[in-house]
CSV table of C-alpha atoms in Angstrom, one decimal:
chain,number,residue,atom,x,y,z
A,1383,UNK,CA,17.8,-4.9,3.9
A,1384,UNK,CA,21.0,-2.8,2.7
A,1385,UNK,CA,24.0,-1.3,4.1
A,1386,UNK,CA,24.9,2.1,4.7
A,1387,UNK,CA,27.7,3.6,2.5
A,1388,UNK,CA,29.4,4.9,5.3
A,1389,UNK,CA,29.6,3.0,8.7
A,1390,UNK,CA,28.1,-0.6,6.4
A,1391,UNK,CA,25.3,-0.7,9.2
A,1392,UNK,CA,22.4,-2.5,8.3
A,1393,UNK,CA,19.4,-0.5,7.1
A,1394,UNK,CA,15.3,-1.1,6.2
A,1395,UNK,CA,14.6,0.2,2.7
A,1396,UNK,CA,12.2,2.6,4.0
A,1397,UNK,CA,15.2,4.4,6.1
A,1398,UNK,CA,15.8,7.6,5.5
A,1399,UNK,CA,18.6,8.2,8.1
A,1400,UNK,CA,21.2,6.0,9.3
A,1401,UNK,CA,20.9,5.9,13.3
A,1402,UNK,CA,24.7,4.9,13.5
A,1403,UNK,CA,26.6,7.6,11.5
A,1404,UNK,CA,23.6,10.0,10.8
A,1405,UNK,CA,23.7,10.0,7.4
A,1406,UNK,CA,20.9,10.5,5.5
A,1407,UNK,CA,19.2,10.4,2.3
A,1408,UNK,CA,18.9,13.8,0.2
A,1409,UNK,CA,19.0,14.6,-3.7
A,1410,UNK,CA,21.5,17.5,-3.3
A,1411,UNK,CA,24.0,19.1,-0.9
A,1412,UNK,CA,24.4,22.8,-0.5
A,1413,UNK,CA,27.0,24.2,2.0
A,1414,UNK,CA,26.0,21.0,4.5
A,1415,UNK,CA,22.9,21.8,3.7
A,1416,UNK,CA,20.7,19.0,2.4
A,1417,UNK,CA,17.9,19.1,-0.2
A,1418,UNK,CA,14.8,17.1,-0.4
A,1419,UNK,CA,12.7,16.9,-3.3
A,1420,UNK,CA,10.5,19.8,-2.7
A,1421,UNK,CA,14.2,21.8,-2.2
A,1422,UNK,CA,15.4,20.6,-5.7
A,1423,UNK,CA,12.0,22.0,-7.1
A,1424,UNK,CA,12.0,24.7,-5.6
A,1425,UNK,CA,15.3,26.3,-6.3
A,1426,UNK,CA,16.0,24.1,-9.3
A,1427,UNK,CA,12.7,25.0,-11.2
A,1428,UNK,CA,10.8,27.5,-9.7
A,1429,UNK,CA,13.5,30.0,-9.1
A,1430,UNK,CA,15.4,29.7,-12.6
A,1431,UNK,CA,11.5,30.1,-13.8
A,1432,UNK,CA,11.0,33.6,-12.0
A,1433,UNK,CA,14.5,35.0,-13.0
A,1434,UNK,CA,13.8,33.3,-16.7
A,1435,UNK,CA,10.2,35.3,-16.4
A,1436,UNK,CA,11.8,38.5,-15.5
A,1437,UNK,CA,14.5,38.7,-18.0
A,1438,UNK,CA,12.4,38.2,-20.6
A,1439,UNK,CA,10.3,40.9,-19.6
A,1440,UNK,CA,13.8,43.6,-20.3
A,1441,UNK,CA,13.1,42.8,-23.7
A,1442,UNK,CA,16.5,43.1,-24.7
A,1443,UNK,CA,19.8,40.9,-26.0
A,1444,UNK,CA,21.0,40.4,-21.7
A,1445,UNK,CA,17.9,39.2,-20.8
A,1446,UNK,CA,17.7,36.3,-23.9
A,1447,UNK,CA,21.2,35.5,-22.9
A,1448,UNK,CA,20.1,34.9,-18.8
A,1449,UNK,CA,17.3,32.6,-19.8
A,1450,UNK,CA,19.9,30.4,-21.9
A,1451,UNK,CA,22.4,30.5,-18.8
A,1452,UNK,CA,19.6,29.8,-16.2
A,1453,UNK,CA,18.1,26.8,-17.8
A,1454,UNK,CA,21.6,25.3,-16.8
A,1455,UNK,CA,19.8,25.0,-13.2
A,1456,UNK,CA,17.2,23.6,-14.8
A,1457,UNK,CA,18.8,20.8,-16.7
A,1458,UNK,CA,21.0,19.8,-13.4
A,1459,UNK,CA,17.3,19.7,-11.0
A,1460,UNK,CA,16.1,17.3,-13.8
A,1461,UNK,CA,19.2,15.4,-13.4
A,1462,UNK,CA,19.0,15.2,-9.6
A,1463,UNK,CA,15.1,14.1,-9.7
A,1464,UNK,CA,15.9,11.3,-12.5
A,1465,UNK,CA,18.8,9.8,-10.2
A,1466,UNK,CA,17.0,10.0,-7.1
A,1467,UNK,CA,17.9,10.3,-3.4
A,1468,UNK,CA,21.5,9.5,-2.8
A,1469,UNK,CA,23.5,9.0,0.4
A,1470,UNK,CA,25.3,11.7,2.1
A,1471,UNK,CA,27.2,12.4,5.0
């Protein structure tokens, strides 16, 4: 059993949501938005990947200099996935 953060309700492990406050378990928080795993992937690998792809197709000194900036994305999704799901209100 724990607690939530928030209202200190007690909660199963397995809980994803807290039925008191509605908080609930994500890895990140956009704009009240809330990403899952998948989410983190997604926009945090994936995307950086296809922009990283396409800049390097330019051939040219702007596109070596946005695949250094967008593996910044990259380095903070790896960061999310290591700490895991947090709470969030």
């Amino acid at each position: 059993m724990t607690s939530c953060p928030f209202c200190q309700s007690t909660l199963e492990e397995k809980m994803a949501i807290c039925p008191s406050c509605k908080a609930s378990k994500a890895y990140l928080k956009v704009n009240n938005f809330k990403l899952g795993k998948n989410g983190v992937i997604f926009f945090g690998f994936i995307v950086p990947l296809m922009i990283i792809l396409f800049a390097i197709s330019a051939q040219n000194l702007f596109g070596v200099w946005v695949s250094l900036f967008m593996t910044l994305p990259m380095l903070f999704a790896i960061g999310r996935l290591i700490l895991g799901p947090r709470w969030l209100q």
